[in-house]
GROMACS .gro file of C-alpha atoms in nm:
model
  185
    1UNK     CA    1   0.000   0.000   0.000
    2UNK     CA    2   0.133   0.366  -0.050
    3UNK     CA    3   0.054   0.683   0.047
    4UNK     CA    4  -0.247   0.698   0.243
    5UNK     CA    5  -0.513   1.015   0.347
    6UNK     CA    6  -0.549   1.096   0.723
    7UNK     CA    7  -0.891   1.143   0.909
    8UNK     CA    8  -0.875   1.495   1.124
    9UNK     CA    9  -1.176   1.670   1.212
   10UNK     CA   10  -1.200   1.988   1.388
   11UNK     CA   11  -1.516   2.057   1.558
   12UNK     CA   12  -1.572   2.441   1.641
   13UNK     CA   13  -1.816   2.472   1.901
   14UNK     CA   14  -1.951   2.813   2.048
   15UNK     CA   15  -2.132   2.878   2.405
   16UNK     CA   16  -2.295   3.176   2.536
   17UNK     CA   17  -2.043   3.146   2.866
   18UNK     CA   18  -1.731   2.962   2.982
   19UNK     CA   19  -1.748   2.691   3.207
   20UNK     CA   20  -1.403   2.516   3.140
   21UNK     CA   21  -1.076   2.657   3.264
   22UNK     CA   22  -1.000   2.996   3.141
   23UNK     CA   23  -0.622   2.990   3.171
   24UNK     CA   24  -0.485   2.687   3.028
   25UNK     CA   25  -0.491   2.725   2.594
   26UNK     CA   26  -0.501   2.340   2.534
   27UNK     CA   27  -0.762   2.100   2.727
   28UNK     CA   28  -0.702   1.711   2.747
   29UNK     CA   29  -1.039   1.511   2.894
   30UNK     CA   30  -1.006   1.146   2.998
   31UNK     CA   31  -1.286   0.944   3.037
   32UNK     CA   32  -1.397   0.580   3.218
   33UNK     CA   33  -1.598   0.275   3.098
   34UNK     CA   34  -1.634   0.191   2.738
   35UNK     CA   35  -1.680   0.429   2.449
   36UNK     CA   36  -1.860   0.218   2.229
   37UNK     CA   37  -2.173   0.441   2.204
   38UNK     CA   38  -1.995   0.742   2.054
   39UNK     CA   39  -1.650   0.613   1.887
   40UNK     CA   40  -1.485   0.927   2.035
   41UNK     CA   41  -1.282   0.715   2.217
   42UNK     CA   42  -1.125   0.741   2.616
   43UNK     CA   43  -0.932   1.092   2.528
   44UNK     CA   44  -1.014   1.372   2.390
   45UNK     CA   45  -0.837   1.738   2.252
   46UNK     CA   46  -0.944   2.058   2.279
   47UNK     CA   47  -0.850   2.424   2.193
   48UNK     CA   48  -0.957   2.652   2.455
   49UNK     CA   49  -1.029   2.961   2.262
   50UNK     CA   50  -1.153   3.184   2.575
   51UNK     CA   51  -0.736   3.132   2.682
   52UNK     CA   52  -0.593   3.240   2.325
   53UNK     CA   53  -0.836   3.510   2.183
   54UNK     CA   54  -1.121   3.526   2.439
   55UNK     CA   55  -1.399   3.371   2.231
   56UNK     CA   56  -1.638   3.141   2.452
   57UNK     CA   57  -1.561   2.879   2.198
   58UNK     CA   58  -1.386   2.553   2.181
   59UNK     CA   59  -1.226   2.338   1.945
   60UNK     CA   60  -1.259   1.945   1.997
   61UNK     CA   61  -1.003   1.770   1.777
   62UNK     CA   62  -1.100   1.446   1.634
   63UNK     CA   63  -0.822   1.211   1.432
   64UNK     CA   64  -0.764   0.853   1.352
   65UNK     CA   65  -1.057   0.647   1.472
   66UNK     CA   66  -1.250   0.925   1.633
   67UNK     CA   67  -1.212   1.116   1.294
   68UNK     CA   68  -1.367   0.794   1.067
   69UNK     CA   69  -1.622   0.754   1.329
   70UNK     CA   70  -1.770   1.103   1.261
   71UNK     CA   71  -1.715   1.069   0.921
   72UNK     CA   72  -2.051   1.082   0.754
   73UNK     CA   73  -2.278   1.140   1.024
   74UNK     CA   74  -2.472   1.490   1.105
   75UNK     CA   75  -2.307   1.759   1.283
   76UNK     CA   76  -2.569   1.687   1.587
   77UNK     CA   77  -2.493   1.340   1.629
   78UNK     CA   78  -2.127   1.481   1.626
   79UNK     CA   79  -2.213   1.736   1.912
   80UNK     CA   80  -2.429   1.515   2.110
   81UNK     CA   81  -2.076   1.278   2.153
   82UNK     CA   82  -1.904   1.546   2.187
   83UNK     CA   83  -2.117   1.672   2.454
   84UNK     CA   84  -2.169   1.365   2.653
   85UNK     CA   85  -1.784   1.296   2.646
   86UNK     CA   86  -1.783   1.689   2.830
   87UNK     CA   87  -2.017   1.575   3.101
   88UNK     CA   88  -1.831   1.231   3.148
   89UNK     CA   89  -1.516   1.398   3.182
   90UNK     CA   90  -1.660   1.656   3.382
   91UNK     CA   91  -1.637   1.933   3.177
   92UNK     CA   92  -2.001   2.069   3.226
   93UNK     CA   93  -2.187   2.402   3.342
   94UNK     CA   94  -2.292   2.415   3.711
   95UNK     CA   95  -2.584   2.569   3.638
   96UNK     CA   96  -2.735   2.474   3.316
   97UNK     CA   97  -2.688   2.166   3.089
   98UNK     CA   98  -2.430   2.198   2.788
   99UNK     CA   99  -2.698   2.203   2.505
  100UNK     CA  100  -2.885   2.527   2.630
  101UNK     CA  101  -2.554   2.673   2.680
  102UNK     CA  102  -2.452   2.580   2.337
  103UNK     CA  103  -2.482   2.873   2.056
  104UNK     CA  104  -2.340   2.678   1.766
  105UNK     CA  105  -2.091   2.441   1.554
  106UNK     CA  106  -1.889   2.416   1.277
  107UNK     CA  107  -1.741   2.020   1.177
  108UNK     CA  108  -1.459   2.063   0.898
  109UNK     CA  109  -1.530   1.768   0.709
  110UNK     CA  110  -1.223   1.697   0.478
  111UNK     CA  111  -1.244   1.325   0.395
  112UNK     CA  112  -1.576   1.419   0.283
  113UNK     CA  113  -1.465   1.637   0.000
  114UNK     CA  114  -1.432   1.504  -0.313
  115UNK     CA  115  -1.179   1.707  -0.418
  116UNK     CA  116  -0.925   1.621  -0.121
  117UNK     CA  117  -1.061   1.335  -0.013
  118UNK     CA  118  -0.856   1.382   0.328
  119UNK     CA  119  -0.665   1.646   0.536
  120UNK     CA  120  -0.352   1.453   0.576
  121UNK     CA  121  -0.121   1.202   0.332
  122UNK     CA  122   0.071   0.978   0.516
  123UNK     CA  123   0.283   0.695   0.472
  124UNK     CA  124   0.108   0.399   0.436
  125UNK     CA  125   0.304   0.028   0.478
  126UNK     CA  126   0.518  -0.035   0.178
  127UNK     CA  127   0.581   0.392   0.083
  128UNK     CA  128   0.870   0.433  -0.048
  129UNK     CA  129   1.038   0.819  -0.086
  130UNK     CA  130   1.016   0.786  -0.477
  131UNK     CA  131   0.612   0.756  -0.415
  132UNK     CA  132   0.621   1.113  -0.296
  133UNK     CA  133   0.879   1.224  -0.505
  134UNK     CA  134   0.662   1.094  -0.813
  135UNK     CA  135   0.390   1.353  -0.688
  136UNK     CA  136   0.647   1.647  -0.739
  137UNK     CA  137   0.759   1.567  -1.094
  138UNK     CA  138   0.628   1.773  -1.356
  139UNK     CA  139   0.359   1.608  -1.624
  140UNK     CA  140   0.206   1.710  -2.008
  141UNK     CA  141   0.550   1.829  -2.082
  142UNK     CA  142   0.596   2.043  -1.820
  143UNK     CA  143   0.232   2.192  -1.830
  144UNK     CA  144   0.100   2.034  -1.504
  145UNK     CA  145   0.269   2.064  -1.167
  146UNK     CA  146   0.150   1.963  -0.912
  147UNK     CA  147   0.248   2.114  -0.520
  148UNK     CA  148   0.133   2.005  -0.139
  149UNK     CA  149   0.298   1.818   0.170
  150UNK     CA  150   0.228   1.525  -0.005
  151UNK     CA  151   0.485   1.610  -0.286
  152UNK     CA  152   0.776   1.673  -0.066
  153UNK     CA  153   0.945   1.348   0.031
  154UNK     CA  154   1.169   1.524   0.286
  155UNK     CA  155   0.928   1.739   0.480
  156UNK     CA  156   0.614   1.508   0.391
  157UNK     CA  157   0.270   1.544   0.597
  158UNK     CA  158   0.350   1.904   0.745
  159UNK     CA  159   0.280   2.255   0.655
  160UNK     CA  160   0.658   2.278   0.638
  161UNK     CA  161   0.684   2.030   0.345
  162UNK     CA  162   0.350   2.174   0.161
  163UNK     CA  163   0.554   2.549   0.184
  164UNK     CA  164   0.886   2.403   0.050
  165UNK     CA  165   0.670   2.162  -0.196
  166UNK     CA  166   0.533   2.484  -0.327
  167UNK     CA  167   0.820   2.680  -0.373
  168UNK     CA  168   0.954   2.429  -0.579
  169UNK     CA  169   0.648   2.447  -0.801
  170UNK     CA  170   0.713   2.811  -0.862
  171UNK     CA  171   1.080   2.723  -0.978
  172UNK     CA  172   0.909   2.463  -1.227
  173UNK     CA  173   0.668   2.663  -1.360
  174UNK     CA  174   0.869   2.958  -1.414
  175UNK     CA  175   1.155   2.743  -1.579
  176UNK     CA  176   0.856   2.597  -1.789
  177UNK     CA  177   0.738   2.942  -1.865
  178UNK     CA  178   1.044   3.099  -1.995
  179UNK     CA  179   1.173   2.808  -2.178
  180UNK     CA  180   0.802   2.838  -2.359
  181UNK     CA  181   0.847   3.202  -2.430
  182UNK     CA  182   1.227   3.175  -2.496
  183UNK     CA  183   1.123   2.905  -2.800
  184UNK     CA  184   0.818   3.118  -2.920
  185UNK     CA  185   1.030   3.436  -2.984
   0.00000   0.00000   0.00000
């Protein structure tokens, strides 16, 4: 198998007041028992966004199985696990439940799109450095070139790779460009 497409969902959800810890930026929940009903899993990531910008918002990060598990369903289903996980961990308003303190959501949904099919490549068993490599090579004589973290071998799966990956494109499309206009003139 070769390069593969990661699952990484971010799930943006707003509340009308804070009720987790204020100071800390970055929130890691553990929970008991088993998670079979939601497929979240025993742990779960968050971005505290009241810590970084002030914004009664946070961002649960979903990847690997967590990530798959989401994939497809609605973006309530996703809150509602999301939600319950909270409470479990004990992450919850004193006063009032999390759903009527909850204002709204955004779920990126990458692996959905059926243009990237993914938000990550990766290196599945049997990827070899010329896999990626192929990804980076110029095609229709020069015409198509392709750029992304997946096309840098040395920096592959990170924004670093997907800047240098770039870069290089630039360099191959200009070299394609005035070799074109050098032989036209």
């Amino acid at each position: 198998m070769a390069m593969q497409m990661g699952s990484y969902k971010k799930v943006i959800l707003t509340f009308d007041h804070i009720f987790w810890p204020t100071e800390e930026p970055f929130l890691g929940c553990i929970r008991d028992g088993d998670d079979s009903s939601t497929g979240l899993g025993t742990c779960l990531w968050m971005d505290n966004l009241w810590a970084k910008d002030g914004i009664p918002m946070i961002e649960a990060v979903l990847f690997a199985a967590a990530a798959q598990w989401a994939t497809g369903k609605s973006d309530s289903i996703v809150e509602a696990a999301i939600f319950e996980f909270m409470t479990e961990a004990g992450v919850s308003p004193t006063t009032k439940s999390i759903e009527t303190s909850f204002v709204s959501s955004h779920v990126t949904r990458w692996e959905e799109d059926p243009y990237s099919k993914g938000t990550f490549s990766y290196y599945g068993l049997g990827t070899l450095d010329r896999h990626c490599d192929a990804l980076s090579e110029p095609e229709w004589d020069g015409c198509l070139v392709l750029a992304g973290e997946a096309a840098n071998s040395e920096w592959q799966g990170s924004v670093h790779g997907a800047l240098q990956s770039g870069t290089e494109a630039a360099e191959q499309i200009t070299y394609f460009l005035s070799k074109t206009l050098i032989t036209r003139i």
